[in-house]
Coordinates of C-alpha atoms in Angstrom, one line a residue:
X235 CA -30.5 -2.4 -16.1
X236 CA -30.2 -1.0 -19.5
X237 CA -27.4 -1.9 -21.8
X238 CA -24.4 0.3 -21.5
X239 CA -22.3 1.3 -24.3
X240 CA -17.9 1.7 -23.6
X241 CA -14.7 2.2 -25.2
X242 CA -11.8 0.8 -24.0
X243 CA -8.1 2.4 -24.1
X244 CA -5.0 1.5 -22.6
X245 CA -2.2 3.9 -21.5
X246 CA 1.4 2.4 -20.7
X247 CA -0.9 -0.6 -20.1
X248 CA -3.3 0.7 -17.9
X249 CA -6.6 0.2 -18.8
X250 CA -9.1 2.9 -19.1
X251 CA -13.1 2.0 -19.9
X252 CA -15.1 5.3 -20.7
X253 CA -18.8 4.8 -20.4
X254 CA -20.1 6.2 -23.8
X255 CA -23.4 5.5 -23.5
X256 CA -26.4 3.8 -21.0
X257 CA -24.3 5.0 -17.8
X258 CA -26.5 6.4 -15.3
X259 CA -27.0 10.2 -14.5
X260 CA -25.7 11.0 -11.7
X261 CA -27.0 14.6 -9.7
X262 CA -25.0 17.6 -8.5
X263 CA -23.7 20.7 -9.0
X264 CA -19.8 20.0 -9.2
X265 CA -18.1 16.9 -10.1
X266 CA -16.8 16.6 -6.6
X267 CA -20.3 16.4 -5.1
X268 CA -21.6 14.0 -8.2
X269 CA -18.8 11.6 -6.9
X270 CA -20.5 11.1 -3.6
X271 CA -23.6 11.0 -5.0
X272 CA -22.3 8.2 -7.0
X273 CA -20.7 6.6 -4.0
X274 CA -24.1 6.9 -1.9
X275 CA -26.4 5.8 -4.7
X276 CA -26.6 1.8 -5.0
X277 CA -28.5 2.0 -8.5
X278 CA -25.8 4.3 -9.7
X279 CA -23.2 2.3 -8.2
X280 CA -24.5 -1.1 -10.0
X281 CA -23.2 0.4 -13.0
X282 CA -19.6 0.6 -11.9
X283 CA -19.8 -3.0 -10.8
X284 CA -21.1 -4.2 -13.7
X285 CA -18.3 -3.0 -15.5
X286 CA -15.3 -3.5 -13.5
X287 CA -16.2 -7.0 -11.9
X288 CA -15.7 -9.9 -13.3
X289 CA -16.6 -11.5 -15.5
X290 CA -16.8 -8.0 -17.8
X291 CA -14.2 -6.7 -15.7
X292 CA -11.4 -7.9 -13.9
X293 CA -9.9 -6.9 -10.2
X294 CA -7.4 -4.3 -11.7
X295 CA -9.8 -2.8 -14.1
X296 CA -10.5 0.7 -14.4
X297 CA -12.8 3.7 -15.9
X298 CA -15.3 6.5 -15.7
X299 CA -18.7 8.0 -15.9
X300 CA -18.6 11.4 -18.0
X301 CA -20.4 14.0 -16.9
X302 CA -21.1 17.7 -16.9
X303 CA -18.5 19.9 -15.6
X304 CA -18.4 22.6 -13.5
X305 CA -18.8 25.1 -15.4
X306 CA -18.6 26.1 -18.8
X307 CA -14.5 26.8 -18.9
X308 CA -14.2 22.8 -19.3
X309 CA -15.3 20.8 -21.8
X310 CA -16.5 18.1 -19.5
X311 CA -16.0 16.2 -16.3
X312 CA -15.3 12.9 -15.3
X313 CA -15.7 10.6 -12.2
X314 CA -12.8 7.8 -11.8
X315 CA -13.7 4.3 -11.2
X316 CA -12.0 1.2 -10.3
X317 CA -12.9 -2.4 -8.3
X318 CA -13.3 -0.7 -4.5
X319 CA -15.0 2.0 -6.2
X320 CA -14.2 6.1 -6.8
X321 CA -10.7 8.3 -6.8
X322 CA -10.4 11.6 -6.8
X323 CA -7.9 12.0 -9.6
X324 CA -6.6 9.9 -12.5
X325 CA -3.6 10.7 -14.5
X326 CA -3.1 7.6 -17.4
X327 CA -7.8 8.2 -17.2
X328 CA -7.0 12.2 -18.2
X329 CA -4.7 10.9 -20.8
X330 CA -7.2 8.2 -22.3
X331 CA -9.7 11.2 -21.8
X332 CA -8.1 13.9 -24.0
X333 CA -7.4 10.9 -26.6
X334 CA -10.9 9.7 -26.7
X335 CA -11.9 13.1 -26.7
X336 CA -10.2 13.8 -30.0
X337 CA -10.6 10.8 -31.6
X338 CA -14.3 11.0 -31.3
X339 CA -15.0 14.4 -32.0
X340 CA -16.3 15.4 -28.7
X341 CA -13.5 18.7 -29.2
X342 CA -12.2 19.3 -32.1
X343 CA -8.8 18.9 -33.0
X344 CA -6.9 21.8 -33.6
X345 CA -5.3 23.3 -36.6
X346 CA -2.0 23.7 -35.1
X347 CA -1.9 20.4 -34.0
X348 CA -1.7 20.6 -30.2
X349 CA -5.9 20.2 -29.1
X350 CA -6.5 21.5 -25.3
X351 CA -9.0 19.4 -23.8
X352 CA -10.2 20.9 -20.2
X353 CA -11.7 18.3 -17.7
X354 CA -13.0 18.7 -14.4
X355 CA -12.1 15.8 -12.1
X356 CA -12.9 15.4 -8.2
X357 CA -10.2 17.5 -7.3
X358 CA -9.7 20.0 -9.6
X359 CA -9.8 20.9 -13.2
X360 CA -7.1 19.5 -15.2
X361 CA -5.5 20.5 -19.0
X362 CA -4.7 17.8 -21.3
X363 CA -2.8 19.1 -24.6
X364 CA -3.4 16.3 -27.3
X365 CA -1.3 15.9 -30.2
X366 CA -0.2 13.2 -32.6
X367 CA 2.8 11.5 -30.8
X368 CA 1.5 12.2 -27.4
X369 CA -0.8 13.7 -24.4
X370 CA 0.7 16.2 -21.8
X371 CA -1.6 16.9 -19.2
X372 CA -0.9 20.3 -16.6
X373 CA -2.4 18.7 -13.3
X374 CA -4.0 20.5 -10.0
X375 CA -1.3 21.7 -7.3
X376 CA 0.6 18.9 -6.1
X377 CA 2.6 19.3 -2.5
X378 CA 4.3 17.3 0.1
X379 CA 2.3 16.2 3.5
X380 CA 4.5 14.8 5.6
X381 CA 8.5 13.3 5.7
X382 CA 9.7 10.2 7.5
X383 CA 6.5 8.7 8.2
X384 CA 7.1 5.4 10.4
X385 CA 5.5 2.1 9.3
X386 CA 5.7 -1.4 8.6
X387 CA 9.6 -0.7 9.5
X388 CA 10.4 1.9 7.1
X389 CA 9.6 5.2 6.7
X390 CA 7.5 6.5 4.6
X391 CA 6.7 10.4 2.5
X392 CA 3.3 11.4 1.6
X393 CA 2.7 13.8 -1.2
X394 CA -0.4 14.9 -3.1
X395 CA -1.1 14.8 -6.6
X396 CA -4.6 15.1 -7.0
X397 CA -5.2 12.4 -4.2
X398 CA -2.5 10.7 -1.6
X399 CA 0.6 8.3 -2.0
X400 CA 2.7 7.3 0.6
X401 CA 6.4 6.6 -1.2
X402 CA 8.8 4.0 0.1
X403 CA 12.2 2.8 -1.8
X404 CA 10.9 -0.7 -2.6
X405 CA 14.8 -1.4 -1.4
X406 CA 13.5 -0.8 2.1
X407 CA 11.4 -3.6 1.8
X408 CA 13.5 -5.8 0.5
X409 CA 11.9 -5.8 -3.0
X410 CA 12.3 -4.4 -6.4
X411 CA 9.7 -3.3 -9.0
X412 CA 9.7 -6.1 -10.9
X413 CA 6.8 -8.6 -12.1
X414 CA 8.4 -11.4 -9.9
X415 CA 7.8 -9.1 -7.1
X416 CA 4.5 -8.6 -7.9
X417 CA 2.8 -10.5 -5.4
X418 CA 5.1 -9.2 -2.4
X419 CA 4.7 -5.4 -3.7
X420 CA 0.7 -5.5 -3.4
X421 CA 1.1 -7.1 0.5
X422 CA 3.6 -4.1 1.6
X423 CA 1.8 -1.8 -0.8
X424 CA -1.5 -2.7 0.9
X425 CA -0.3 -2.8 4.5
X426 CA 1.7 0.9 4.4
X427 CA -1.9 2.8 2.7
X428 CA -3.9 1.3 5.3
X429 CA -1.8 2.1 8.2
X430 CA -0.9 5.6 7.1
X431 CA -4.6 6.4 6.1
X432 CA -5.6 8.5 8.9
X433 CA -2.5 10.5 8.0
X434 CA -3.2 12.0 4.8
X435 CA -5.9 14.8 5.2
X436 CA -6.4 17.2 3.2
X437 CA -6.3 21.3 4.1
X438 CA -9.4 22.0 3.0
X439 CA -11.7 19.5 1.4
X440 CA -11.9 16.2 3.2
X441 CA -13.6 14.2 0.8
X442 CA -10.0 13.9 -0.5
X443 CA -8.8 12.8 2.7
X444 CA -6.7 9.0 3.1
X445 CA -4.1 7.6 1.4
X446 CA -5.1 6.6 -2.3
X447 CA -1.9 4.6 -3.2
X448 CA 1.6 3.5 -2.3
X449 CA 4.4 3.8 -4.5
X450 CA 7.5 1.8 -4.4
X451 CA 9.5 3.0 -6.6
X452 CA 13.7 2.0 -7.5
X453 CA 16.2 4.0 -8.1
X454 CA 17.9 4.0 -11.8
X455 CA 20.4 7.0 -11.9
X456 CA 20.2 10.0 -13.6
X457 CA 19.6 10.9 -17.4
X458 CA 20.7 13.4 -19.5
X459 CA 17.3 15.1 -19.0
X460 CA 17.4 14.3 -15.0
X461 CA 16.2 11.7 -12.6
X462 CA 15.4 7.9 -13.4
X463 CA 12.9 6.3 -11.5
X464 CA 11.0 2.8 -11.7
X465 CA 7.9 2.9 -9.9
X466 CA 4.6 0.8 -9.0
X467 CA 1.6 2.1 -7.4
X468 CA -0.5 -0.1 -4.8
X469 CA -3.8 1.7 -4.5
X470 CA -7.3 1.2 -3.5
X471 CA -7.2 -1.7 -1.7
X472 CA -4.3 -4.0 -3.6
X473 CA -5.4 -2.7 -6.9
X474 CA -1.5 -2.4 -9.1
X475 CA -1.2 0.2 -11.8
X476 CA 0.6 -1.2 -14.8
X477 CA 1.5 2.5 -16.2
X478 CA 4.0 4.7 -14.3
X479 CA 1.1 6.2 -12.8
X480 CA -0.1 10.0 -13.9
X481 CA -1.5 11.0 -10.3
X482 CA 1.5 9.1 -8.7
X483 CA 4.2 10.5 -11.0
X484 CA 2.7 14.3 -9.5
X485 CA 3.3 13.3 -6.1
X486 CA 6.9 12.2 -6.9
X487 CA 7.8 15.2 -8.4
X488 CA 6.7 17.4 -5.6
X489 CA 8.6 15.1 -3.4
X490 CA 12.1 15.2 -5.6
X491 CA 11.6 19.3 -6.4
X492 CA 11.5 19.9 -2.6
X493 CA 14.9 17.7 -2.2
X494 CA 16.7 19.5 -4.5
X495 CA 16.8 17.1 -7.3
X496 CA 14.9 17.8 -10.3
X497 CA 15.9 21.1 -11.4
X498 CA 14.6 23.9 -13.5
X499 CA 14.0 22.6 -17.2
X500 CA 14.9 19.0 -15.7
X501 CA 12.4 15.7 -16.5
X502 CA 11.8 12.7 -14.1
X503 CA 11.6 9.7 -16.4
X504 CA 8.9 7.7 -14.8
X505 CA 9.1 4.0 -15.5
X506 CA 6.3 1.3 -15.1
X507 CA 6.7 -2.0 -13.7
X508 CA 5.8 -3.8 -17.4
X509 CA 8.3 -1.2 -18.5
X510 CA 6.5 1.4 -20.0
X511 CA 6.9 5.4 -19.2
X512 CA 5.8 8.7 -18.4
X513 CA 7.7 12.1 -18.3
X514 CA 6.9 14.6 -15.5
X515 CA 8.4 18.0 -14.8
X516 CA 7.6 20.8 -12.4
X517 CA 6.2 23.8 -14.2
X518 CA 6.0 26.4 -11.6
X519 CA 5.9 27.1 -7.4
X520 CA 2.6 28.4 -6.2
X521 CA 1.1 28.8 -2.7
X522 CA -0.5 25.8 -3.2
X523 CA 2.2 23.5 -4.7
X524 CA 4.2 22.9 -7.8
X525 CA 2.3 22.8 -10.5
X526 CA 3.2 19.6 -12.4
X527 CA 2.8 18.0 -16.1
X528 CA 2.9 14.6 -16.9
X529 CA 3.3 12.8 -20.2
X530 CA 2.1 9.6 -21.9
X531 CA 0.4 8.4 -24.9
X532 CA -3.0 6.4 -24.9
X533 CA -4.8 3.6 -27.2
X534 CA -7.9 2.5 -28.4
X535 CA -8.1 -1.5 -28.1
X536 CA -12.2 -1.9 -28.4
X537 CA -15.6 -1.2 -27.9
X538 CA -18.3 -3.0 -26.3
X539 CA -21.8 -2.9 -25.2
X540 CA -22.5 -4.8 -21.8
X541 CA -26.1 -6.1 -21.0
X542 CA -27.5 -7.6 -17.4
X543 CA -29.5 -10.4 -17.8
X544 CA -31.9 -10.2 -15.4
X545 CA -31.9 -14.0 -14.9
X546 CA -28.2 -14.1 -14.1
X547 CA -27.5 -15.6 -10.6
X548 CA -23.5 -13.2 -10.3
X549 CA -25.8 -10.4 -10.9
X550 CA -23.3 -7.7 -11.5
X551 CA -20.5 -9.5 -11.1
X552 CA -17.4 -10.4 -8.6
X553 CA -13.9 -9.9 -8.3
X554 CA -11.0 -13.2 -7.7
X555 CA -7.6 -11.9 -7.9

């Protein structure tokens, strides 16, 4: 395997690893059918595991493979990666994205300060607007599935944001979103996405059928601005998001419009479980959904070139939570 070239960001903690260069190519005609190519392909495939197993990687690491988009109305496209292998949408990767995008010249900044970077993800093309102080990003359609869902002994609603969650008040559990909880939040949050799987399919692609994550999520009141929630996402399988979760916070906010309780002009403030945030609002109604924005802010914390030694008995690697 050839060395392969990455730099890293964080956003509200997340990690993010974009493959700059040695990634593998990866064939088709739209993002959505490179990411099964890249599923289906076991020399593409090493590359992911090289990078996200141990010991380059760790078993809640994350990142993508850039590639060509769609067409030419975005500037690229990208296909999300992380330990059990490829999502369909990322919201803290499309904020790394339009960051690294900027910073390394790959779309030039703007005069006026606010830089559009277009990218076309698995399920849709996504907007991120890139300035100094932050990165708003206008996702695909985002929609509720289905209310009241039984498992595990609670009940459960599953909304899309550019891939499945299935949300449960981590009260029901017994549990808050706190680090002490951690361990307890990835069994329930593990045990509710597998059980509801089969639930989640989509109306007219199924390669973004099943339930990507769970979110438990607290309660905190009310703002000035509008709702207060603290939330932590559970997804692939036991993998935790340490940001508020872009994708996730999507899926909440087409879950509180349709109960009535973030209004017009209104914010959800979208806490993390290491306590870092993300604002959402609603944007518009369409046939397909609500049309959502999220925001966050992303940061560079390295580079790296990774190498294979061909004599190395882990091979690409492994993963010990």
């Amino acid at each position: 395997m050839e060395p392969v070239s990455v730099v890293d960001y964080h956003t509200a903690g997340e990690p993010f690893r974009i493959v700059t260069d040695g990634g593998p190519a990866v064939p088709g005609s739209t993002v959505a059918e490179r990411r099964l190519t890249a599923q289906s392909t076991p020399a593409i495939d090493a590359v992911r595991q090289l990078l996200v197993n141990e010991p380059r990687g760790h078993a809640d690491m994350y990142g993508c493979f850039v590639v060509p988009p769609d067409d030419a109305g975005a500037h690229f496209g990208v296909l999300f990666w992380h330990k059990d292998g490829y999502s369909t949408a990322c919201g803290h990767g499309t904020i790394a994205l339009g960051v690294w995008a900027v910073e390394s010249g790959l779309v030039p900044a703007a005069p006026d300060g606010v830089t559009e970077v277009v990218i076309d993800v698995p399920s849709g093309r996504v907007v991120a607007r890139v300035t100094s102080s932050d990165v708003t990003f206008q996702n695909v359609a985002s929609y509720v599935l289905a209310r009241a869902v039984p498992v595990a002994g609670v009940v459960a609603d599953i909304s899309f944001g550019g891939a499945f969650y299935a949300s449960v008040p981590a009260s029901s559990v017994g549990l808050s979103v706190v680090p002490e909880h951690y361990a307890d939040l990835i069994a329930i949050g593990r045990q509710i996405k597998w059980a509801l799987n089969d639930v989640a399919v989509h109306p007219t692609d199924p390669r973004l059928n099943g339930i990507y994550g769970t979110i438990l999520y607290d309660d905190l009141g009310p703002t000035a601005d509008g709702p207060h929630q603290r939330n932590v996402a559970i997804f692939a399988d036991g993998q935790v998001d340490r940001s508020p979760c872009g994708s996730g916070t999507s899926a909440r906010l087409a879950l509180l419009h349709a109960d009535g309780l973030l209004g017009a002009g209104q914010v959800l403030t979208h806490d993390s479980i290491v306590g870092t945030t993300f604002r959402g609002r609603v944007l518009s109604e369409t046939p397909a959904g609500v049309l959502t924005e999220v925001s966050g802010l992303a940061h560079r914390t390295g580079t790296s070139t990774f190498t294979l030694d061909p004599h190395d008995p882990l091979g690409t690697g492994f993963t010990l939570r």
